[in-house]
XYZ file of C-alpha atoms in Angstrom:
683
model
C 40.813 -13.989 -51.708
C 39.128 -17.033 -50.209
C 40.825 -16.322 -46.852
C 39.604 -12.744 -46.905
C 36.065 -13.853 -47.665
C 36.309 -16.404 -44.846
C 37.312 -13.770 -42.276
C 34.664 -11.379 -43.547
C 32.075 -14.141 -43.138
C 33.265 -14.835 -39.609
C 33.141 -11.141 -38.705
C 29.653 -10.779 -40.132
C 28.517 -13.896 -38.247
C 29.720 -12.602 -34.875
C 28.336 -9.157 -35.637
C 24.940 -10.701 -36.254
C 25.123 -12.409 -32.858
C 25.670 -9.128 -31.033
C 22.620 -7.531 -29.473
C 21.739 -4.144 -30.950
C 22.564 -1.202 -28.690
C 19.791 -0.148 -26.389
C 18.242 3.235 -26.945
C 17.668 4.376 -23.375
C 19.095 6.739 -20.796
C 18.397 7.456 -17.153
C 18.594 10.990 -15.830
C 18.861 10.864 -12.035
C 17.623 13.988 -10.264
C 18.707 15.492 -6.958
C 16.485 13.110 -4.941
C 17.511 9.921 -6.721
C 14.420 9.758 -8.912
C 15.219 8.036 -12.237
C 13.772 9.786 -15.281
C 14.011 7.134 -17.990
C 13.873 8.028 -21.678
C 13.741 5.269 -24.289
C 12.776 4.818 -27.921
C 10.845 1.593 -27.334
C 9.091 -0.218 -24.495
C 11.618 -3.060 -24.238
C 14.527 -0.702 -23.659
C 12.384 1.380 -21.293
C 11.708 -1.605 -19.052
C 15.296 -2.804 -19.234
C 16.359 0.565 -17.840
C 13.498 0.404 -15.316
C 14.727 -2.925 -13.912
C 18.308 -1.621 -13.902
C 17.323 1.571 -12.054
C 15.222 -0.209 -9.467
C 18.104 -2.551 -8.702
C 20.521 0.354 -8.329
C 18.175 1.867 -5.746
C 16.943 -1.290 -3.987
C 19.095 -4.204 -5.170
C 19.426 -6.037 -1.856
C 15.720 -5.685 -1.133
C 14.710 -6.777 -4.649
C 16.729 -9.982 -4.426
C 15.556 -10.711 -0.895
C 11.905 -10.305 -1.904
C 12.328 -12.582 -4.920
C 14.012 -15.204 -2.750
C 11.040 -15.142 -0.407
C 8.560 -15.271 -3.278
C 10.304 -18.410 -4.578
C 9.684 -20.120 -1.267
C 13.424 -20.675 -0.811
C 14.342 -17.951 1.649
C 15.054 -20.419 4.483
C 17.416 -22.291 2.167
C 19.228 -19.052 1.398
C 19.194 -17.264 4.760
C 18.000 -19.516 7.573
C 15.108 -20.759 9.655
C 13.614 -17.334 10.375
C 12.208 -17.420 6.836
C 10.708 -20.911 7.091
C 7.135 -19.803 7.810
C 7.277 -17.429 4.868
C 8.414 -20.281 2.610
C 5.640 -22.524 3.858
C 3.082 -19.803 3.137
C 4.261 -19.659 -0.485
C 4.134 -23.427 -0.988
C 0.834 -23.801 0.860
C -0.780 -21.354 -1.538
C 0.781 -22.854 -4.645
C 2.732 -19.738 -5.577
C 5.761 -21.436 -7.219
C 3.677 -23.614 -9.572
C 1.196 -20.833 -10.355
C 4.025 -18.417 -11.082
C 5.447 -20.807 -13.651
C 2.026 -21.017 -15.298
C 1.546 -17.237 -15.204
C 4.934 -16.765 -16.872
C 3.913 -18.979 -19.764
C 0.585 -17.142 -20.106
C 2.163 -13.726 -20.735
C 1.396 -12.334 -24.194
C 3.321 -9.993 -26.462
C 4.392 -7.246 -26.351
C 4.039 -7.384 -22.558
C 6.065 -10.570 -22.180
C 9.066 -8.941 -23.867
C 8.699 -5.865 -21.682
C 8.754 -8.057 -18.577
C 11.707 -10.097 -19.809
C 13.649 -6.901 -20.444
C 12.797 -5.672 -16.932
C 14.286 -8.905 -15.581
C 17.332 -8.560 -17.833
C 17.901 -5.064 -16.452
C 17.928 -6.433 -12.893
C 20.425 -9.180 -13.707
C 22.672 -6.909 -15.780
C 22.872 -4.280 -13.053
C 24.237 -6.858 -10.623
C 26.691 -8.220 -13.211
C 27.960 -4.727 -13.929
C 27.993 -3.549 -10.296
C 28.643 -6.613 -8.101
C 30.331 -4.487 -5.451
C 27.033 -2.690 -4.767
C 25.077 -5.841 -3.824
C 25.392 -7.694 -0.525
C 26.982 -11.093 -1.166
C 24.305 -12.989 0.742
C 21.611 -11.895 -1.709
C 23.482 -12.888 -4.871
C 22.437 -16.501 -4.309
C 19.048 -15.524 -5.773
C 20.596 -14.748 -9.174
C 19.687 -14.995 -11.920
C 16.269 -13.449 -11.475
C 13.580 -14.893 -13.759
C 10.182 -13.823 -15.032
C 8.725 -16.474 -12.734
C 10.186 -14.607 -9.743
C 8.328 -11.453 -10.763
C 5.054 -13.362 -11.078
C 5.632 -14.993 -7.671
C 6.396 -11.659 -6.028
C 3.202 -10.088 -7.399
C 1.149 -12.935 -5.900
C 2.961 -12.765 -2.576
C 2.329 -9.030 -2.287
C -1.221 -8.727 -3.599
C -2.946 -12.054 -3.006
C -1.152 -13.382 0.037
C -0.293 -10.214 1.949
C -2.715 -7.416 1.080
C -5.727 -9.623 0.280
C -5.080 -12.310 2.881
C -1.930 -12.792 4.932
C -0.667 -15.247 7.505
C -1.542 -12.689 10.186
C -5.192 -12.805 9.122
C -5.418 -16.346 10.462
C -5.160 -14.901 13.977
C -8.062 -12.453 13.744
C -10.215 -13.963 10.990
C -10.449 -10.608 9.207
C -12.713 -9.094 11.844
C -10.600 -5.916 11.992
C -10.699 -4.455 8.503
C -7.462 -3.173 6.994
C -5.580 -2.303 10.150
C -2.152 -3.001 8.653
C -2.352 -1.397 5.227
C -3.964 1.947 4.511
C -4.094 5.054 2.358
C -5.820 8.355 1.718
C -7.020 9.425 -1.725
C -8.854 12.508 -2.967
C -10.182 13.589 -6.354
C -11.368 17.186 -6.730
C -13.596 18.206 -9.659
C -13.356 21.616 -11.392
C -16.549 22.719 -9.622
C -14.723 22.488 -6.279
C -11.297 23.613 -7.474
C -10.293 27.275 -7.288
C -8.356 26.959 -10.573
C -11.160 25.171 -12.420
C -8.857 22.158 -12.911
C -9.296 18.671 -11.509
C -6.833 17.692 -8.794
C -5.715 14.362 -7.333
C -4.144 13.438 -3.996
C -2.229 10.147 -3.832
C -1.282 9.159 -0.290
C -0.608 5.521 0.602
C 0.643 4.862 4.108
C 2.230 1.515 4.748
C 5.054 -0.033 6.725
C 8.372 1.738 6.064
C 10.301 -1.124 4.489
C 10.174 -4.696 3.197
C 7.639 -5.485 0.462
C 5.679 -2.293 1.237
C 8.507 -0.030 -0.034
C 7.666 2.394 -2.846
C 9.977 3.267 -5.740
C 9.349 6.563 -7.521
C 10.087 6.539 -11.258
C 9.468 8.532 -14.453
C 8.949 6.565 -17.699
C 9.172 8.252 -21.092
C 8.588 6.962 -24.628
C 8.311 9.082 -27.777
C 4.527 9.033 -27.400
C 4.122 8.739 -23.600
C 5.150 10.643 -20.465
C 4.294 8.582 -17.383
C 5.158 9.365 -13.774
C 4.428 7.422 -10.620
C 5.532 4.851 -8.096
C 5.624 1.077 -7.880
C 6.151 -1.272 -4.981
C 9.740 -2.507 -5.062
C 10.107 -5.697 -7.081
C 7.156 -5.000 -9.350
C 7.439 -3.613 -12.896
C 3.898 -2.206 -12.892
C 3.204 1.285 -11.579
C 0.747 1.415 -8.707
C 0.210 5.181 -8.545
C 0.396 6.966 -11.874
C -0.250 10.153 -13.802
C 0.445 11.200 -17.364
C -0.333 14.303 -19.421
C -4.032 13.436 -19.545
C -5.039 11.689 -16.335
C -3.948 10.162 -13.065
C -5.032 7.564 -10.545
C -4.165 6.301 -7.114
C -5.343 3.536 -4.805
C -6.369 2.786 -1.270
C -6.690 -0.638 0.312
C -10.437 -1.073 0.089
C -12.749 -2.948 2.431
C -13.005 -5.777 -0.075
C -13.487 -9.337 1.115
C -11.756 -11.304 -1.610
C -10.856 -14.370 0.447
C -12.768 -16.796 2.644
C -11.898 -19.387 5.262
C -13.940 -22.590 5.115
C -14.124 -24.890 8.130
C -13.610 -28.527 7.224
C -14.566 -31.518 9.339
C -11.670 -33.966 9.081
C -12.573 -37.650 8.755
C -10.317 -40.630 7.987
C -7.640 -38.541 6.336
C -10.192 -36.632 4.253
C -13.005 -34.146 4.868
C -16.791 -34.078 4.800
C -18.461 -32.499 1.777
C -22.116 -32.878 0.775
C -22.553 -35.988 2.913
C -19.493 -37.765 1.549
C -15.856 -38.068 2.490
C -13.581 -36.397 -0.022
C -9.879 -37.085 -0.213
C -7.389 -34.241 -0.064
C -5.025 -33.681 -2.925
C -1.622 -34.056 -1.296
C 1.568 -32.318 -2.353
C 4.871 -32.832 -0.575
C 7.731 -30.365 -0.739
C 11.279 -30.814 0.475
C 12.152 -27.527 2.132
C 15.815 -26.813 2.720
C 16.867 -24.778 5.745
C 20.249 -23.145 6.096
C 21.907 -23.794 9.432
C 25.453 -22.475 9.640
C 27.321 -23.916 6.664
C 24.973 -26.858 6.196
C 21.443 -27.434 4.923
C 18.757 -29.327 6.779
C 15.731 -30.786 5.026
C 12.112 -30.764 6.154
C 9.317 -32.568 4.333
C 6.369 -30.200 4.154
C 2.913 -31.578 3.333
C 0.280 -29.399 1.637
C -3.344 -30.540 1.703
C -5.712 -29.131 -0.900
C -9.487 -29.280 -0.678
C -12.102 -28.293 -3.231
C -12.114 -24.866 -1.549
C -8.351 -24.363 -1.588
C -5.339 -25.297 0.541
C -5.611 -26.155 4.231
C -3.937 -23.308 6.113
C -4.657 -24.463 9.665
C -5.597 -27.735 11.347
C -6.512 -28.537 14.956
C -9.026 -30.503 17.064
C -10.401 -32.461 14.142
C -11.082 -29.338 12.092
C -9.264 -27.694 9.218
C -9.402 -24.245 7.660
C -9.232 -24.041 3.878
C -8.472 -20.753 2.148
C -10.156 -19.615 -1.055
C -8.737 -16.483 -2.723
C -9.914 -14.568 -5.785
C -7.929 -13.648 -8.904
C -5.563 -16.619 -8.926
C -6.148 -16.860 -12.676
C -5.569 -13.134 -13.253
C -2.159 -13.513 -14.875
C -2.452 -10.431 -17.111
C -2.091 -7.871 -14.346
C 0.975 -6.260 -15.933
C -0.883 -5.829 -19.224
C -3.777 -4.224 -17.342
C -1.531 -1.871 -15.384
C 0.401 -0.719 -18.462
C -2.820 -0.039 -20.355
C -4.079 1.973 -17.386
C -0.839 3.974 -17.306
C -0.930 4.736 -21.037
C -4.632 5.644 -21.208
C -5.376 9.116 -22.523
C -9.040 9.485 -21.541
C -11.725 8.114 -19.229
C -13.113 5.583 -21.718
C -9.709 4.055 -22.366
C -8.952 3.996 -18.664
C -12.133 2.156 -17.689
C -11.792 -0.257 -20.605
C -8.317 -1.196 -19.365
C -9.694 -2.264 -15.965
C -12.734 -4.296 -16.986
C -10.977 -7.653 -16.917
C -10.293 -7.084 -13.192
C -6.737 -8.409 -13.148
C -5.859 -6.467 -9.983
C -7.426 -8.391 -7.072
C -8.197 -5.436 -4.767
C -7.893 -1.661 -4.192
C -10.086 1.387 -4.483
C -9.337 3.336 -7.653
C -9.398 7.147 -7.414
C -9.109 8.984 -10.749
C -8.996 12.507 -12.175
C -8.268 13.856 -15.664
C -7.681 17.023 -17.667
C -11.279 16.995 -18.923
C -12.506 17.503 -15.369
C -13.745 13.962 -14.720
C -13.313 12.357 -11.321
C -14.045 8.687 -10.610
C -14.166 6.340 -7.635
C -14.272 2.568 -8.187
C -14.502 -0.126 -5.537
C -12.020 -2.218 -7.504
C -10.835 -5.796 -7.389
C -12.601 -9.127 -7.464
C -15.440 -9.783 -5.033
C -16.880 -13.326 -4.962
C -20.517 -13.879 -5.845
C -21.411 -15.546 -2.604
C -24.465 -17.761 -2.204
C -27.394 -16.613 -0.046
C -27.672 -17.741 3.541
C -27.004 -16.621 7.088
C -23.220 -16.855 6.903
C -20.560 -14.618 8.401
C -18.335 -14.085 5.375
C -15.933 -11.942 7.414
C -15.179 -14.930 9.626
C -15.264 -18.675 9.005
C -18.024 -20.338 6.969
C -19.012 -24.017 6.845
C -17.036 -25.988 4.295
C -19.029 -29.209 4.490
C -21.552 -28.184 1.835
C -21.505 -26.965 -1.749
C -24.091 -24.349 -0.727
C -21.285 -22.094 0.543
C -18.832 -22.715 -2.275
C -18.465 -19.801 -4.706
C -16.857 -19.938 -8.132
C -17.703 -16.612 -9.776
C -16.902 -12.967 -9.053
C -18.816 -9.749 -9.613
C -18.195 -8.063 -12.941
C -16.831 -4.539 -13.336
C -20.358 -3.266 -13.960
C -21.563 -4.760 -10.664
C -19.002 -2.958 -8.486
C -19.748 0.268 -6.558
C -18.707 3.194 -8.776
C -19.176 6.974 -8.729
C -18.439 9.274 -11.668
C -18.548 13.070 -11.308
C -20.547 13.337 -8.054
C -22.825 16.252 -7.252
C -20.488 17.277 -4.400
C -17.522 17.826 -6.707
C -15.237 15.712 -4.542
C -14.387 12.113 -3.748
C -12.399 10.766 -0.826
C -11.374 7.410 0.515
C -9.510 6.701 3.725
C -9.983 2.928 3.702
C -13.682 3.404 4.424
C -16.441 1.641 2.453
C -17.582 3.055 -0.908
C -20.858 4.311 0.585
C -19.057 7.175 2.387
C -16.808 8.334 -0.443
C -18.811 11.557 -0.944
C -21.775 13.459 0.460
C -24.581 13.685 -0.351
C -24.430 9.881 -0.594
C -24.419 8.653 -4.198
C -24.245 4.889 -3.687
C -26.953 3.087 -1.727
C -25.484 0.076 0.107
C -28.914 -1.559 -0.043
C -28.383 -1.974 -3.789
C -25.477 -4.354 -3.147
C -25.018 -7.649 -1.304
C -24.208 -7.260 2.387
C -20.827 -8.929 1.856
C -19.705 -6.308 -0.693
C -18.448 -3.965 2.037
C -19.230 -3.179 5.690
C -21.168 -0.111 6.808
C -18.951 2.081 8.952
C -16.822 5.218 8.847
C -13.762 5.709 11.004
C -12.524 9.031 12.352
C -9.761 9.396 9.751
C -12.316 9.057 6.969
C -14.633 11.482 8.748
C -11.811 13.986 9.082
C -11.088 13.530 5.391
C -14.696 14.179 4.351
C -15.166 17.126 6.725
C -12.158 18.996 5.305
C -13.588 18.624 1.810
C -17.150 19.511 2.835
C -16.001 22.726 4.502
C -14.169 24.223 1.494
C -16.148 25.137 -1.631
C -13.119 26.424 -3.561
C -9.930 24.481 -2.908
C -6.634 25.900 -4.112
C -3.630 23.733 -4.874
C -1.797 25.065 -1.810
C -4.826 24.365 0.381
C -4.921 20.803 -0.906
C -1.296 20.375 0.170
C -2.118 21.899 3.556
C -5.073 19.541 4.054
C -2.894 16.594 3.129
C -0.614 17.381 6.075
C -3.422 18.029 8.562
C -2.671 16.529 11.970
C -5.936 17.677 13.534
C -7.374 15.045 15.881
C -10.995 14.432 14.972
C -11.411 12.418 18.173
C -10.486 15.480 20.234
C -13.290 17.459 18.601
C -15.759 14.796 19.768
C -14.752 14.222 23.385
C -12.349 16.902 24.642
C -15.009 19.480 25.494
C -16.862 16.894 27.591
C -13.659 15.897 29.328
C -12.639 19.478 30.136
C -16.113 20.345 31.327
C -16.177 17.375 33.693
C -12.604 17.935 34.901
C -12.983 21.675 35.449
C -14.689 21.180 38.816
C -12.015 18.806 40.131
C -9.968 20.070 43.071
C -6.932 17.861 42.485
C -3.882 19.894 41.473
C -2.713 17.337 38.899
C -6.067 17.384 37.133
C -6.167 21.181 37.207
C -2.753 21.267 35.539
C -3.928 18.746 32.957
C -7.012 20.850 32.207
C -4.833 23.925 31.778
C -2.585 22.111 29.245
C -5.478 20.631 27.277
C -7.317 23.962 27.162
C -4.292 25.528 25.475
C -3.702 22.605 23.104
C -4.490 23.252 19.425
C -5.795 19.669 18.966
C -3.080 18.732 16.473
C -0.103 16.389 16.527
C 2.348 18.794 14.910
C 6.001 18.656 15.929
C 5.552 21.530 18.394
C 2.073 20.628 19.665
C 1.782 20.782 23.465
C -0.961 18.690 25.051
C -1.189 16.031 22.342
C 1.032 13.597 24.244
C -1.158 13.950 27.342
C -4.335 13.510 25.308
C -2.953 10.389 23.586
C -2.039 8.827 26.932
C -5.584 9.483 28.134
C -7.127 8.010 24.963
C -4.941 4.917 25.186
C -6.289 4.283 28.685
C -9.899 4.614 27.534
C -11.972 1.997 25.757
C -13.290 3.572 22.594
C -15.719 3.064 20.918
C -17.507 1.670 24.005
C -16.811 4.860 25.986
C -18.690 7.162 23.593
C -22.027 8.557 24.768
C -23.447 8.316 21.245
C -22.336 5.541 18.914
C -21.783 5.788 15.151
C -24.875 5.704 12.966
C -24.899 5.648 9.163
C -27.644 8.295 9.169
C -25.088 10.746 10.655
C -21.848 9.293 9.319
C -19.613 12.343 9.873
C -21.097 13.560 13.184
C -20.966 10.379 15.256
C -19.746 8.917 17.565
C -19.697 11.765 20.042
C -19.396 12.610 23.730
C -18.346 10.671 26.816
C -20.547 8.011 28.339
C -18.983 8.098 31.814
C -17.454 11.490 32.614
C -16.359 10.542 36.132
C -14.422 7.563 34.867
C -12.921 9.730 32.097
C -11.661 12.271 34.663
C -10.131 9.493 36.758
C -8.318 8.247 33.640
C -7.080 11.783 32.996
C -5.511 11.801 36.457
C -3.687 8.569 35.650
C -2.553 9.848 32.243
C -1.252 13.111 33.734
C 0.687 11.267 36.400
C 2.254 8.955 33.802
C 3.226 11.772 31.419
C 4.747 13.816 34.246
C 6.807 10.854 35.447
C 8.045 10.009 31.938
C 8.790 13.447 30.522
C 9.023 15.813 33.482
C 6.146 18.022 32.357
C 2.599 17.682 31.017
C 3.033 19.951 27.988
C 5.896 18.034 26.356
C 6.219 18.630 22.602
C 4.755 15.888 20.412
C 7.901 15.876 18.291
C 10.088 15.482 21.358
C 8.479 12.134 22.108
C 7.682 10.910 18.599
C 10.724 10.750 16.351
C 11.860 10.102 12.779
C 15.006 7.980 12.874
C 16.901 6.634 9.877
C 20.643 6.057 9.694
C 22.249 9.051 11.465
C 19.184 11.299 11.343
C 16.899 11.805 14.346
C 14.147 14.364 13.693
C 10.838 15.342 15.307
C 7.829 13.545 13.845
C 4.243 14.626 13.368
C 0.987 12.816 12.710
C -0.588 9.911 14.569
C -2.466 6.686 13.816
C -5.577 7.396 11.776
C -7.894 5.637 14.188
C -9.039 6.019 16.857
C -7.447 9.476 16.868
C -8.816 10.622 13.511
C -5.609 12.105 12.108
C -5.421 12.455 8.322
C -1.605 12.729 8.319
C -1.078 9.158 9.431
C 2.019 8.051 11.346
C 2.534 4.844 13.326
C 5.244 4.443 15.954
C 6.947 1.828 18.100
C 8.586 2.409 21.504
C 12.336 2.953 21.759
C 14.599 3.976 24.634
C 13.877 6.851 27.029
C 10.096 6.471 26.703
C 10.242 7.831 23.163
C 8.839 6.300 19.993
C 10.055 6.115 16.408
C 8.003 6.057 13.237
C 7.704 2.662 11.536
C 4.745 3.197 9.191
C 2.486 5.874 7.808
C 2.752 8.310 4.931
C 5.004 6.774 2.295
C 4.701 8.109 -1.250
C 2.703 11.349 -1.511
C 1.793 13.174 -4.720
C -0.495 16.146 -5.349
C -1.344 16.665 -9.040
C -3.328 19.337 -10.870
C -4.514 18.603 -14.414
C -4.509 21.938 -16.233
C -3.059 22.991 -19.586
C 0.140 21.546 -18.162
C 0.759 19.217 -15.233
C 1.523 20.720 -11.843
C 2.786 18.159 -9.342
C 4.661 17.944 -6.072
C 5.507 14.930 -3.973
C 7.617 13.300 -1.298
C 8.679 9.809 -0.320
C 9.623 10.044 3.331
C 12.200 7.273 3.585
C 13.843 8.289 0.301
C 13.974 6.578 -3.085
C 16.902 4.283 -2.203
C 17.222 1.575 0.422
C 20.767 0.487 -0.507
C 23.180 0.995 2.371
C 25.329 4.092 2.089
C 23.133 5.987 -0.347
C 22.401 9.642 0.405
C 18.921 9.017 -0.946
C 18.025 6.938 2.122
C 17.565 10.116 4.158
C 17.420 13.099 1.811
C 13.636 13.458 2.087
C 13.231 12.718 5.785
C 13.383 16.375 6.801
C 10.642 17.143 4.274
C 8.490 14.623 6.163
C 9.351 16.273 9.462
C 8.632 19.754 8.081
C 5.392 18.692 6.311
C 6.688 19.777 2.918
C 6.606 18.475 -0.646
C 9.275 18.828 -3.337
C 8.657 19.627 -7.005
C 8.036 16.651 -9.298
C 10.003 17.103 -12.520
C 7.553 15.987 -15.188
C 8.772 17.791 -18.290
C 12.154 17.172 -19.921
C 13.239 20.795 -19.489
C 12.706 20.611 -15.709
C 14.418 17.238 -15.524
C 17.489 18.512 -17.390
C 17.809 21.427 -14.961
C 18.009 19.031 -12.006
C 20.155 16.163 -13.306
C 22.955 15.039 -11.002
C 23.853 11.740 -12.742
C 23.314 10.130 -16.155
C 23.224 6.455 -17.101
C 23.264 5.501 -20.774
C 22.896 2.099 -22.387
């Protein structure tokens, strides 16, 4: 009897040590979108981490290795500058602190997300490249480090910004966003367009996912490696983002003296940290001692000729960003949504919002420093030798540019300042500090606003059509002048060029003829200097306009025509013949062009390849069009597919949709999901 009781006790003890079964399942649809259903948030995020690793495991581990500042140790010297950027900006230490600052229930949700990542690799080691397994196990600290690397030290301020001192606003990251009110919608329902366009790969990669709890149905996309959704809609509301013209970081010039720096008439000592960086070289590791100098402004990021540049970045204490993002995603009305954002944990981004009550909202989000008065160029480098330039506070939520339910019935943002988000203008820039945002409006933003201004009753299908518009706004401003000036030319080559451009429909569709010639001509011009009339904020969507020097423009047309003829054999070559979509074995015609200076809303960026052709490397990434009626209507596409893992069919299964300018249905309700399931994962 005693033996039986002993064994029963042992069995009960081991049973108590076993983790309870998880209550979650993943229904994978035909495009590799995971629809996750769980009974509680912890199991939901476990499955979320598991699913993201199935789709992007190699990339996830690589990104976490870089965020740790150990990528050179793992994979070689090519990652050394990236590691130094992490250590210079204190990411490893701050990430450890942020991890400890997480509060329940959000900490458990994050820990389960991490557990899902690690368990996927344990269960499916054959699906992960061996060289990335060195990063395992992933920790909560890795997630916190990755968030900082992406948001604070890439989007807000990156190593590349040191070269141009932020003079060229947001040239690397961009997006389009629209919110349509019932007064402008043919159905009487609010509609939302989500349309980021970033580099096709690396830390800019989107992952589309559907999260379901008994009391929540949430759909959207996150950047790979992050557990928080960036673009989201639920049964009540939705929101998207653009990279706004925020200036949330400053470079301070330091005068270096005797190992320190001048500040308020004294010499202050740097705080010095030293880091032993390991660098993989073949089968061995080399070691480099890396010194980080920290001033009262922030770390020294550059040093030459007796001067140093110190970087000060906002939101380095905003450790509750996941909490903020989850509360945004689970909001059910406008009041809850705005309340979730008021702590400003996300350091940047325009917020574009619409809901089933017909509200639309634009917020110039993020943290903007409260900068001291004075004649300083905050977009460049400011003096760091005085406390008069040193800021320590940021503007509150209530002090940020915001528009709710505008008279126009529409809101747009194409990485332009908040002043041009709708017309008639509803925010006066004179009511805000000059450093809040510049005053300008590029051609892509003008094209965006003009499409909305010209349609008083927008249907859902029209919204999709506008999203894919490849009309060149620049052509509408200068082509008539060019053709008029060139029409009197006697040269045969110019006459042929005029004939092609006269027939051109001014788009960059796959089959557009004349767009390649026009682009070559534009690339040889010097806009905006070559406009007859320059941009003016009193006519923000009509200027700039015309050609300043028509004779010179015609001469450039001759050169462009000669070049196009030599490269492609004819002047009216198809756009899609030259500009391609290439991924794995697919090679398809592309459409769209860079947003500026061409003014194309359907944004595509290319790099040269062989045979004088170009392949797309950035542009439209995740696209969603949502209508908030009695039920949700939504369609979307993610051009490079929802998987990056080698060998997956989901690396290319949406590329033709991109080429054809089409969206696919988004399966939001369980019934629709069940009808399109191709694989199930249960836990």
